[in-house]
Amino acid sequence: MPYNTTAIPPRKEVTGQTQLPLTRVKKIIAVDPDITVCSNNAAFVITVATEMFVQYLTSEAQNMTKLERKPRRNIQYKDIANAISHQDNLEFLEDVVPKTASYREVKAKAAAARARVSGEKSTGVAADTERPSDGAPNGKRAKPIVNGNGHASPATNGISRSRVLSSDAADPNDQLELEMREAQRSDDGDVDMTG
């Protein structure tokens, strides 16, 4: 039996009833530790506002669906993510509903971030996906070679350059590891703060 995909039209008149269950909304409000008491009228207004927000979000997603090369009748996740990324007033949802990326794109970004951390040059998506990552077949990086005095030996013949990852780095810990390695390399010693 086919699914019923007909849209529920929005209400034109105020009926005093909601499509979302009011008791469920009250239970969700009661979970919030900041709210001690919520009146029935406030819960009703929150329910109606939620219905209006969901209706607006789905209408924007439907507009994104219509803008595609082959328009569809059904709204998909990518339509909602596109609507959120294109509408300024829905910008607060970008962390909750991120745009999807293919595995190949994520893998290429991770390889580029590893290359930036280790100081190599990235040659592109095809080269990054074909070669294994930094020696180990399981994808883990090799540990740095430590010379006699306990410091990691720099790969650039004694020249230490400061590198900063971009904000779109795949692993935020890579920047911290880079800074820790550079701090270990420097032999500046402690700074006297007594004045």
Coordinates of N, CA, C and O in Angstrom, one line a residue:
M1 N 0.8 -1.2 0.0 CA 0.0 0.0 0.0 C 0.9 1.2 0.0 O 1.8 1.3 0.8
P2 N 0.7 2.2 -0.9 CA 1.5 3.4 -1.0 C 1.3 4.3 0.2 O 0.2 4.3 0.8
Y3 N 2.4 5.0 0.5 CA 2.3 6.0 1.6 C 1.4 7.2 1.3 O 1.4 7.6 0.1
N4 N 0.8 7.8 2.3 CA 0.1 9.0 2.1 C 1.0 10.1 2.1 O 1.5 10.5 3.2
T5 N 1.4 10.7 1.0 CA 2.3 11.8 1.0 C 1.7 13.2 0.7 O 2.4 14.1 0.4
T6 N 0.4 13.3 0.9 CA -0.3 14.6 0.7 C 0.0 15.5 1.9 O 0.1 15.0 3.1
A7 N 0.3 16.7 1.6 CA 0.7 17.7 2.6 C -0.5 18.1 3.5 O -1.7 18.2 3.0
I8 N -0.3 18.3 4.7 CA -1.3 18.9 5.6 C -1.4 20.4 5.4 O -0.4 21.0 5.7
P9 N -2.5 20.9 5.0 CA -2.5 22.4 4.7 C -2.4 23.2 6.0 O -3.0 22.7 7.1
P10 N -1.8 24.3 6.1 CA -1.8 25.1 7.3 C -3.1 25.7 7.6 O -4.0 25.9 6.7
R11 N -3.4 25.9 8.9 CA -4.7 26.4 9.3 C -4.8 27.9 8.9 O -3.9 28.6 9.1
K12 N -6.0 28.2 8.5 CA -6.3 29.6 8.2 C -6.9 30.3 9.4 O -6.7 31.5 9.7
E13 N -7.6 29.6 10.2 CA -8.3 30.2 11.4 C -7.8 29.6 12.7 O -7.2 28.5 12.7
V14 N -7.9 30.3 13.8 CA -7.5 29.9 15.1 C -8.5 29.0 15.7 O -9.7 29.4 15.8
T15 N -8.1 27.7 16.0 CA -9.1 26.8 16.5 C -8.9 26.5 18.0 O -9.8 25.9 18.7
G16 N -7.7 26.9 18.6 CA -7.5 26.6 20.0 C -6.9 25.2 20.2 O -6.7 24.8 21.3
Q17 N -6.7 24.5 19.1 CA -6.0 23.1 19.2 C -4.7 23.1 18.5 O -4.6 23.9 17.5
T18 N -3.8 22.2 18.8 CA -2.5 22.2 18.2 C -2.4 20.8 17.5 O -3.0 19.8 17.9
Q19 N -1.5 20.8 16.5 CA -1.2 19.5 15.9 C -0.2 18.7 16.7 O -0.3 17.5 16.7
L20 N 0.7 19.4 17.4 CA 1.6 18.7 18.3 C 0.9 18.4 19.6 O 0.1 19.2 20.1
P21 N 1.2 17.3 20.3 CA 0.6 17.0 21.5 C 1.0 17.9 22.6 O 2.2 18.0 22.9
L22 N 0.1 18.6 23.3 CA 0.4 19.6 24.3 C 1.0 19.0 25.5 O 1.9 19.6 26.1
T23 N 0.6 17.8 25.9 CA 1.2 17.1 27.1 C 2.7 16.8 26.8 O 3.5 16.9 27.8
R24 N 3.0 16.4 25.6 CA 4.4 16.1 25.3 C 5.3 17.3 25.4 O 6.4 17.3 25.9
V25 N 4.7 18.4 24.9 CA 5.5 19.7 25.0 C 5.7 20.1 26.5 O 6.7 20.6 26.9
K26 N 4.6 19.9 27.3 CA 4.8 20.2 28.7 C 5.8 19.3 29.4 O 6.6 19.8 30.2
K27 N 5.9 18.1 29.0 CA 6.9 17.2 29.6 C 8.3 17.6 29.2 O 9.3 17.6 30.0
I28 N 8.5 18.1 27.9 CA 9.8 18.6 27.5 C 10.2 19.9 28.2 O 11.3 20.1 28.6
I29 N 9.2 20.7 28.4 CA 9.5 22.0 29.2 C 9.8 21.6 30.6 O 10.7 22.2 31.2
A30 N 9.2 20.6 31.2 CA 9.5 20.3 32.6 C 10.9 19.7 32.8 O 11.4 19.7 33.9
V31 N 11.5 19.2 31.7 CA 12.8 18.6 31.8 C 13.9 19.7 32.0 O 14.9 19.5 32.6
D32 N 13.6 20.9 31.5 CA 14.5 22.0 31.6 C 14.7 22.4 33.1 O 13.7 22.8 33.7
P33 N 15.9 22.4 33.6 CA 16.1 22.8 35.0 C 15.9 24.3 35.3 O 15.7 24.7 36.4
D34 N 16.0 25.1 34.3 CA 15.9 26.6 34.5 C 14.4 27.0 34.7 O 14.1 28.0 35.2
I35 N 13.5 26.2 34.2 CA 12.1 26.5 34.3 C 11.4 25.8 35.4 O 11.4 24.5 35.4
T36 N 10.9 26.5 36.4 CA 10.3 25.8 37.5 C 8.8 25.6 37.3 O 8.3 24.5 37.5
V37 N 8.1 26.6 36.8 CA 6.7 26.5 36.6 C 6.4 27.1 35.2 O 6.9 28.1 34.8
C38 N 5.5 26.4 34.5 CA 5.1 26.9 33.1 C 3.6 26.7 33.1 O 3.0 25.7 33.3
S39 N 2.9 27.8 32.8 CA 1.4 27.8 32.7 C 1.0 27.1 31.5 O 1.7 26.9 30.5
N40 N -0.3 26.8 31.5 CA -0.9 26.1 30.3 C -0.9 27.0 29.1 O -0.7 26.6 28.0
N41 N -1.1 28.3 29.3 CA -1.1 29.3 28.2 C 0.3 29.4 27.6 O 0.4 29.4 26.3
A42 N 1.3 29.4 28.4 CA 2.7 29.5 27.9 C 3.0 28.2 27.1 O 3.6 28.3 26.0
A43 N 2.6 27.1 27.6 CA 2.9 25.8 26.9 C 2.2 25.8 25.6 O 2.7 25.3 24.5
F44 N 0.9 26.3 25.5 CA 0.2 26.4 24.3 C 0.9 27.3 23.3 O 1.0 26.9 22.1
V45 N 1.3 28.4 23.7 CA 2.0 29.4 22.8 C 3.3 28.8 22.3 O 3.6 28.9 21.1
I46 N 4.1 28.1 23.1 CA 5.3 27.4 22.7 C 5.0 26.3 21.7 O 5.7 26.2 20.7
T47 N 3.9 25.6 21.9 CA 3.5 24.6 20.9 C 3.1 25.2 19.6 O 3.5 24.7 18.5
V48 N 2.3 26.3 19.6 CA 1.9 26.9 18.3 C 3.2 27.5 17.6 O 3.3 27.4 16.4
A49 N 4.1 28.1 18.4 CA 5.3 28.7 17.8 C 6.2 27.6 17.2 O 6.8 27.7 16.1
T50 N 6.2 26.4 17.8 CA 7.0 25.3 17.3 C 6.4 24.8 16.0 O 7.1 24.5 15.0
E51 N 5.0 24.7 15.9 CA 4.4 24.3 14.7 C 4.7 25.3 13.6 O 4.9 24.9 12.4
M52 N 4.6 26.6 13.9 CA 4.9 27.6 12.9 C 6.3 27.5 12.4 O 6.6 27.7 11.2
F53 N 7.3 27.2 13.3 CA 8.7 27.1 12.9 C 8.9 25.9 12.0 O 9.6 26.0 11.0
V54 N 8.3 24.8 12.4 CA 8.5 23.6 11.5 C 7.8 23.8 10.2 O 8.4 23.4 9.1
Q55 N 6.7 24.5 10.1 CA 6.1 24.8 8.8 C 7.0 25.7 8.0 O 7.1 25.4 6.8
Y56 N 7.6 26.7 8.6 CA 8.5 27.6 7.8 C 9.7 26.8 7.3 O 10.1 27.0 6.2
L57 N 10.3 26.0 8.2 CA 11.5 25.2 7.8 C 11.2 24.3 6.7 O 11.9 24.2 5.7
T58 N 10.0 23.6 6.7 CA 9.7 22.7 5.6 C 9.3 23.4 4.3 O 9.6 22.9 3.3
S59 N 8.8 24.6 4.4 CA 8.5 25.3 3.2 C 9.8 25.8 2.6 O 9.9 25.8 1.3
E60 N 10.8 26.2 3.4 CA 12.1 26.6 2.8 C 12.8 25.4 2.2 O 13.4 25.5 1.1
A61 N 12.6 24.2 2.8 CA 13.2 23.0 2.3 C 12.5 22.6 1.0 O 13.2 22.1 0.0
Q62 N 11.2 22.8 0.9 CA 10.5 22.5 -0.3 C 10.9 23.4 -1.4 O 11.0 23.0 -2.6
N63 N 11.2 24.7 -1.1 CA 11.7 25.6 -2.1 C 13.1 25.2 -2.7 O 13.3 25.3 -3.9
M64 N 13.9 24.7 -1.8 CA 15.2 24.1 -2.2 C 15.0 22.9 -3.1 O 15.8 22.7 -4.1
T65 N 14.0 22.1 -2.8 CA 13.7 20.9 -3.6 C 13.3 21.3 -5.0 O 13.7 20.7 -6.0
K66 N 12.5 22.4 -5.1 CA 12.0 22.8 -6.4 C 13.1 23.5 -7.2 O 13.0 23.5 -8.4
L67 N 14.2 24.0 -6.6 CA 15.2 24.6 -7.3 C 16.2 23.6 -7.9 O 17.1 24.0 -8.7
E68 N 16.1 22.4 -7.6 CA 17.0 21.4 -8.1 C 16.8 21.1 -9.6 O 15.8 21.5 -10.1
R69 N 17.8 20.5 -10.2 CA 17.7 20.2 -11.6 C 16.5 19.3 -11.9 O 15.8 19.5 -12.9
K70 N 16.3 18.3 -11.1 CA 15.1 17.4 -11.3 C 14.3 17.6 -10.0 O 14.6 16.9 -9.0
P71 N 13.3 18.4 -10.0 CA 12.5 18.6 -8.8 C 11.8 17.3 -8.3 O 11.4 16.5 -9.1
R72 N 11.7 17.2 -7.0 CA 11.0 16.1 -6.4 C 9.8 16.5 -5.6 O 9.7 17.7 -5.3
R73 N 9.0 15.6 -5.2 CA 7.9 15.9 -4.3 C 8.2 15.7 -2.9 O 7.6 16.3 -2.0
N74 N 9.2 14.8 -2.6 CA 9.5 14.5 -1.2 C 10.7 15.4 -0.8 O 11.7 15.6 -1.5
I75 N 10.7 15.8 0.5 CA 11.8 16.6 1.0 C 12.8 15.6 1.7 O 12.4 14.7 2.4
Q76 N 14.1 15.8 1.4 CA 15.1 15.0 1.9 C 16.0 15.8 2.9 O 15.9 17.0 3.0
Y77 N 16.9 15.1 3.6 CA 17.8 15.7 4.5 C 18.6 16.8 3.9 O 18.8 17.9 4.4
K78 N 19.1 16.5 2.7 CA 20.0 17.5 2.0 C 19.2 18.8 1.7 O 19.8 19.9 1.6
D79 N 17.9 18.7 1.5 CA 17.1 19.9 1.2 C 17.0 20.8 2.4 O 17.1 22.0 2.4
I80 N 16.8 20.1 3.6 CA 16.7 20.9 4.8 C 18.1 21.5 5.1 O 18.2 22.7 5.5
A81 N 19.2 20.8 4.9 CA 20.5 21.3 5.1 C 20.8 22.5 4.2 O 21.4 23.5 4.6
N82 N 20.4 22.4 2.9 CA 20.6 23.5 2.0 C 19.8 24.7 2.4 O 20.2 25.8 2.3
A83 N 18.5 24.5 2.8 CA 17.7 25.6 3.3 C 18.3 26.3 4.5 O 18.3 27.6 4.5
I84 N 18.9 25.6 5.4 CA 19.5 26.2 6.5 C 20.8 26.9 6.2 O 21.0 28.0 6.7
S85 N 21.5 26.4 5.2 CA 22.8 27.1 4.8 C 22.5 28.3 4.0 O 23.3 29.3 3.9
H86 N 21.3 28.4 3.3 CA 21.0 29.5 2.4 C 20.2 30.6 3.1 O 20.2 31.8 2.6
Q87 N 19.5 30.3 4.2 CA 18.7 31.3 4.8 C 19.5 31.9 6.0 O 19.9 31.1 6.9
D88 N 19.6 33.2 6.1 CA 20.3 33.8 7.2 C 19.6 33.6 8.6 O 20.2 33.5 9.6
N89 N 18.2 33.6 8.5 CA 17.5 33.5 9.8 C 17.5 32.1 10.3 O 17.1 31.8 11.4
L90 N 18.0 31.1 9.5 CA 18.1 29.7 10.0 C 19.6 29.3 10.3 O 19.9 28.2 10.5
E91 N 20.4 30.3 10.4 CA 21.8 30.1 10.5 C 22.2 29.4 11.9 O 23.1 28.6 12.0
F92 N 21.4 29.6 12.9 CA 21.6 29.0 14.2 C 21.5 27.5 14.2 O 22.0 26.8 15.1
L93 N 20.9 26.9 13.1 CA 20.8 25.4 13.0 C 21.9 24.8 12.3 O 21.9 23.5 12.1
E94 N 22.9 25.5 11.8 CA 24.0 24.9 11.0 C 24.8 23.8 11.7 O 25.2 22.9 11.1
D95 N 24.9 23.9 13.0 CA 25.6 22.9 13.8 C 24.7 21.7 14.0 O 25.2 20.5 14.1
V96 N 23.4 21.9 14.1 CA 22.5 20.8 14.4 C 22.2 20.0 13.1 O 22.1 18.8 13.1
V97 N 22.1 20.7 12.0 CA 21.8 20.0 10.7 C 22.9 20.4 9.7 O 22.7 21.3 8.9
P98 N 24.1 19.7 9.8 CA 25.2 20.1 8.9 C 24.9 19.5 7.5 O 24.2 18.6 7.3
K99 N 25.6 20.1 6.5 CA 25.5 19.6 5.1 C 26.3 18.3 5.1 O 27.3 18.1 5.8
T100 N 25.8 17.3 4.3 CA 26.5 16.1 4.2 C 27.7 16.2 3.2 O 27.7 17.0 2.3
A101 N 28.7 15.3 3.4 CA 29.8 15.3 2.6 C 30.1 13.8 2.2 O 29.9 12.9 3.1
S102 N 30.6 13.5 1.1 CA 30.9 12.2 0.7 C 32.2 11.7 1.5 O 33.0 12.5 1.9
Y103 N 32.3 10.4 1.6 CA 33.5 9.8 2.3 C 34.8 10.2 1.6 O 35.7 10.5 2.3
R104 N 34.8 10.3 0.3 CA 36.0 10.7 -0.4 C 36.4 12.1 -0.1 O 37.6 12.4 0.1
E105 N 35.4 13.1 0.1 CA 35.8 14.4 0.4 C 36.3 14.5 1.8 O 37.3 15.2 2.1
V106 N 35.7 13.8 2.8 CA 36.2 13.8 4.2 C 37.6 13.2 4.2 O 38.5 13.7 4.9
K107 N 37.8 12.1 3.5 CA 39.1 11.5 3.5 C 40.2 12.4 2.9 O 41.3 12.5 3.4
A108 N 39.8 13.1 1.8 CA 40.8 14.1 1.2 C 41.1 15.2 2.2 O 42.3 15.6 2.3
K109 N 40.1 15.7 2.9 CA 40.4 16.8 3.8 C 41.3 16.4 5.0 O 42.2 17.1 5.4
A110 N 41.0 15.1 5.4 CA 41.9 14.6 6.5 C 43.3 14.4 6.1 O 44.2 14.7 6.8
A111 N 43.5 13.9 4.8 CA 44.8 13.7 4.3 C 45.5 15.1 4.1 O 46.7 15.2 4.4
A112 N 44.8 16.1 3.7 CA 45.4 17.4 3.5 C 45.8 18.0 4.8 O 46.8 18.6 5.0
A113 N 45.0 17.8 5.9 CA 45.3 18.3 7.2 C 46.5 17.6 7.7 O 47.4 18.2 8.4
R114 N 46.6 16.3 7.5 CA 47.8 15.5 8.0 C 49.1 16.0 7.2 O 50.1 16.2 7.8
A115 N 48.9 16.3 5.9 CA 50.0 16.8 5.2 C 50.5 18.2 5.7 O 51.7 18.5 5.7
R116 N 49.5 19.1 6.0 CA 49.9 20.4 6.6 C 50.6 20.3 7.9 O 51.5 21.0 8.2
V117 N 50.2 19.3 8.7 CA 50.8 19.2 10.0 C 52.2 18.6 9.9 O 53.2 19.1 10.5
S118 N 52.4 17.7 9.0 CA 53.7 17.1 8.8 C 54.6 17.9 7.9 O 55.8 17.6 7.7
G119 N 54.1 18.9 7.2 CA 54.9 19.8 6.4 C 55.0 19.4 5.0 O 55.7 20.0 4.2
E120 N 54.3 18.4 4.5 CA 54.3 17.9 3.2 C 53.4 18.8 2.3 O 52.6 19.6 2.8
K121 N 53.5 18.7 1.0 CA 52.6 19.4 0.1 C 51.5 18.4 -0.4 O 51.9 17.3 -0.8
S122 N 50.3 18.9 -0.4 CA 49.2 18.0 -0.9 C 49.1 18.2 -2.4 O 49.1 19.3 -2.9
T123 N 49.0 17.1 -3.1 CA 49.0 17.1 -4.5 C 47.6 17.0 -5.1 O 47.4 17.1 -6.3
G124 N 46.6 16.8 -4.3 CA 45.2 16.7 -4.8 C 44.5 15.5 -4.2 O 45.0 14.7 -3.5
V125 N 43.2 15.4 -4.6 CA 42.4 14.4 -4.1 C 42.8 13.0 -4.5 O 42.9 12.1 -3.8
A126 N 43.2 12.8 -5.8 CA 43.5 11.5 -6.3 C 44.8 11.0 -5.7 O 44.9 9.8 -5.3
A127 N 45.8 11.8 -5.5 CA 47.0 11.4 -4.9 C 46.8 11.1 -3.4 O 47.5 10.2 -2.9
D128 N 46.0 11.9 -2.7 CA 45.8 11.6 -1.3 C 45.0 10.4 -1.0 O 45.2 9.7 0.0
T129 N 44.1 10.0 -1.9 CA 43.3 8.8 -1.7 C 44.1 7.5 -2.1 O 43.8 6.5 -1.6
E130 N 45.1 7.6 -3.0 CA 45.8 6.4 -3.4 C 46.9 6.0 -2.5 O 47.2 4.9 -2.3
R131 N 47.6 7.0 -1.9 CA 48.8 6.6 -1.1 C 48.4 6.4 0.3 O 47.4 7.0 0.8
P132 N 49.0 5.5 1.0 CA 48.7 5.2 2.4 C 49.1 6.4 3.2 O 50.0 7.2 2.9
S133 N 48.5 6.5 4.4 CA 48.7 7.7 5.2 C 49.9 7.5 6.1 O 49.9 6.6 6.9
D134 N 50.9 8.3 6.0 CA 52.1 8.4 6.8 C 52.7 7.0 7.3 O 53.0 6.9 8.5
G135 N 52.8 6.1 6.5 CA 53.5 4.9 6.7 C 52.7 3.7 7.3 O 52.9 2.6 6.8
A136 N 51.9 3.8 8.2 CA 51.2 2.7 8.8 C 50.0 2.3 8.0 O 49.2 3.2 7.5
P137 N 49.8 1.0 7.7 CA 48.6 0.6 6.9 C 47.3 0.8 7.6 O 46.3 0.9 6.9
N138 N 47.2 1.0 8.9 CA 46.0 1.2 9.6 C 45.6 2.7 9.7 O 44.6 3.0 10.3
G139 N 46.4 3.6 9.1 CA 46.1 5.0 9.0 C 46.6 5.8 10.1 O 46.5 7.0 10.2
K140 N 47.3 5.2 11.1 CA 47.9 5.9 12.2 C 49.3 6.5 11.8 O 50.0 6.0 10.9
R141 N 49.6 7.6 12.4 CA 50.9 8.3 12.0 C 52.0 7.7 12.8 O 51.9 7.2 13.9
A142 N 53.2 7.7 12.2 CA 54.4 7.2 12.8 C 54.8 8.3 13.9 O 54.6 9.5 13.7
K143 N 55.4 7.8 14.9 CA 55.9 8.7 16.0 C 57.2 9.4 15.5 O 57.9 8.9 14.7
P144 N 57.4 10.7 15.9 CA 58.5 11.4 15.5 C 59.8 10.8 16.0 O 59.9 10.2 17.1
I145 N 60.9 10.9 15.3 CA 62.2 10.4 15.7 C 62.8 11.3 16.7 O 62.9 12.5 16.4
V146 N 63.2 10.8 17.8 CA 63.8 11.6 18.9 C 65.3 11.5 18.8 O 65.8 10.4 18.8
N147 N 66.0 12.7 18.9 CA 67.4 12.6 18.9 C 68.0 12.5 20.3 O 67.2 12.3 21.2
G148 N 69.3 12.5 20.5 CA 69.9 12.2 21.8 C 69.4 13.1 22.9 O 69.4 12.7 24.1
N149 N 69.1 14.4 22.7 CA 68.8 15.3 23.8 C 67.3 15.3 24.1 O 66.8 16.1 24.9
G150 N 66.5 14.4 23.6 CA 65.1 14.3 24.0 C 64.2 15.1 23.1 O 63.0 15.1 23.4
H151 N 64.7 15.8 22.1 CA 63.8 16.6 21.3 C 63.5 15.9 20.0 O 64.4 15.2 19.5
A152 N 62.4 16.2 19.4 CA 62.1 15.6 18.1 C 62.9 16.3 17.1 O 63.1 17.5 17.1
S153 N 63.5 15.5 16.2 CA 64.4 16.1 15.2 C 63.6 16.7 14.1 O 62.7 16.1 13.5
P154 N 63.8 18.0 13.8 CA 63.1 18.6 12.7 C 63.4 18.0 11.4 O 64.5 17.6 11.1
A155 N 62.4 18.0 10.5 CA 62.5 17.4 9.2 C 63.1 18.3 8.2 O 63.4 18.0 7.1
T156 N 63.3 19.6 8.6 CA 63.8 20.6 7.6 C 65.2 21.0 7.9 O 65.5 22.2 7.9
N157 N 66.1 20.1 8.3 CA 67.5 20.4 8.5 C 67.8 21.5 9.5 O 68.5 22.4 9.3
G158 N 67.1 21.4 10.6 CA 67.3 22.4 11.7 C 66.5 23.7 11.6 O 66.6 24.5 12.5
I159 N 65.8 23.9 10.5 CA 65.0 25.1 10.4 C 63.7 24.9 10.9 O 62.9 24.0 10.4
S160 N 63.3 25.6 11.9 CA 62.0 25.5 12.5 C 61.0 26.6 12.0 O 61.3 27.7 12.2
R161 N 60.0 26.1 11.3 CA 59.0 27.1 10.8 C 57.7 26.9 11.5 O 57.3 25.8 11.8
S162 N 57.0 28.0 11.8 CA 55.8 27.9 12.5 C 54.7 27.8 11.5 O 54.6 28.5 10.5
R163 N 53.9 26.7 11.7 CA 52.8 26.5 10.7 C 51.5 26.5 11.5 O 51.4 26.0 12.6
V164 N 50.5 27.1 10.9 CA 49.2 27.2 11.5 C 48.1 26.6 10.6 O 48.1 26.8 9.4
L165 N 47.3 25.7 11.2 CA 46.3 25.0 10.4 C 45.2 26.0 10.1 O 44.9 26.9 10.9
S166 N 44.5 25.8 9.0 CA 43.3 26.6 8.8 C 42.1 26.2 9.6 O 42.2 25.1 10.3
S167 N 41.1 27.0 9.7 CA 40.0 26.7 10.6 C 39.1 25.5 10.1 O 38.4 25.0 10.8
D168 N 39.3 25.1 8.8 CA 38.6 23.9 8.3 C 39.4 22.6 8.4 O 39.1 21.7 7.7
A169 N 40.3 22.6 9.3 CA 41.1 21.4 9.5 C 40.2 20.2 10.0 O 39.3 20.4 10.8
A170 N 40.5 19.0 9.6 CA 39.7 17.9 9.9 C 39.8 17.5 11.3 O 38.8 17.2 12.0
D171 N 41.0 17.6 11.9 CA 41.2 17.2 13.3 C 41.7 18.4 14.1 O 42.8 18.8 13.9
P172 N 40.9 18.9 15.1 CA 41.4 20.1 15.8 C 42.6 19.7 16.7 O 43.3 20.6 17.1
N173 N 42.8 18.5 17.0 CA 44.0 18.1 17.9 C 45.3 18.3 17.1 O 46.4 18.3 17.7
D174 N 45.3 18.3 15.8 CA 46.5 18.4 15.0 C 47.2 19.7 15.3 O 48.4 19.7 15.4
Q175 N 46.5 20.8 15.5 CA 47.1 22.1 15.8 C 47.8 22.0 17.1 O 48.9 22.5 17.3
L176 N 47.2 21.4 18.1 CA 47.7 21.3 19.4 C 49.0 20.5 19.4 O 50.0 20.8 20.0
E177 N 48.9 19.3 18.7 CA 50.1 18.5 18.6 C 51.3 19.2 17.9 O 52.4 19.1 18.3
L178 N 51.0 20.0 16.9 CA 52.0 20.8 16.2 C 52.7 21.8 17.1 O 53.9 21.9 17.2
E179 N 51.8 22.5 17.9 CA 52.4 23.5 18.8 C 53.2 22.8 19.9 O 54.2 23.4 20.3
M180 N 52.8 21.6 20.4 CA 53.6 20.9 21.4 C 54.9 20.5 20.8 O 55.9 20.6 21.5
R181 N 54.9 20.0 19.6 CA 56.2 19.6 19.0 C 57.1 20.8 18.8 O 58.3 20.7 19.1
E182 N 56.6 21.9 18.4 CA 57.4 23.1 18.2 C 57.9 23.6 19.6 O 59.0 24.1 19.7
A183 N 57.1 23.5 20.6 CA 57.6 24.0 21.9 C 58.7 23.1 22.5 O 59.6 23.5 23.1
Q184 N 58.6 21.8 22.1 CA 59.7 20.9 22.6 C 61.0 21.2 21.8 O 62.1 21.0 22.4
R185 N 60.9 21.6 20.6 CA 62.1 21.9 19.8 C 62.8 23.1 20.3 O 64.0 23.2 20.2
S186 N 62.1 24.1 20.8 CA 62.8 25.4 21.1 C 63.5 25.2 22.4 O 63.1 24.6 23.4
D187 N 64.8 25.8 22.5 CA 65.6 25.7 23.6 C 65.7 27.0 24.3 O 66.8 27.4 24.8
D188 N 64.7 27.8 24.3 CA 64.7 29.1 24.9 C 64.8 29.1 26.4 O 65.3 30.1 27.0
G189 N 64.2 28.1 27.1 CA 64.3 28.1 28.5 C 63.1 28.9 29.1 O 62.3 29.5 28.3
D190 N 63.0 29.0 30.4 CA 62.0 29.8 31.0 C 62.3 31.2 31.0 O 63.4 31.7 31.0
V191 N 61.2 32.0 31.1 CA 61.4 33.5 31.1 C 61.2 33.9 32.6 O 60.3 33.5 33.3
D192 N 62.1 34.8 33.0 CA 62.1 35.3 34.4 C 61.0 36.4 34.5 O 61.1 37.4 33.8
M193 N 60.0 36.1 35.4 CA 58.9 37.1 35.5 C 59.0 37.9 36.8 O 58.1 38.6 37.1
T194 N 60.1 37.8 37.5 CA 60.2 38.6 38.8 C 60.5 40.0 38.6 O 60.3 40.8 39.5
G195 N 61.0 40.5 37.4 CA 61.1 41.9 37.1 C 62.3 42.4 37.6 O 63.1 43.1 37.9

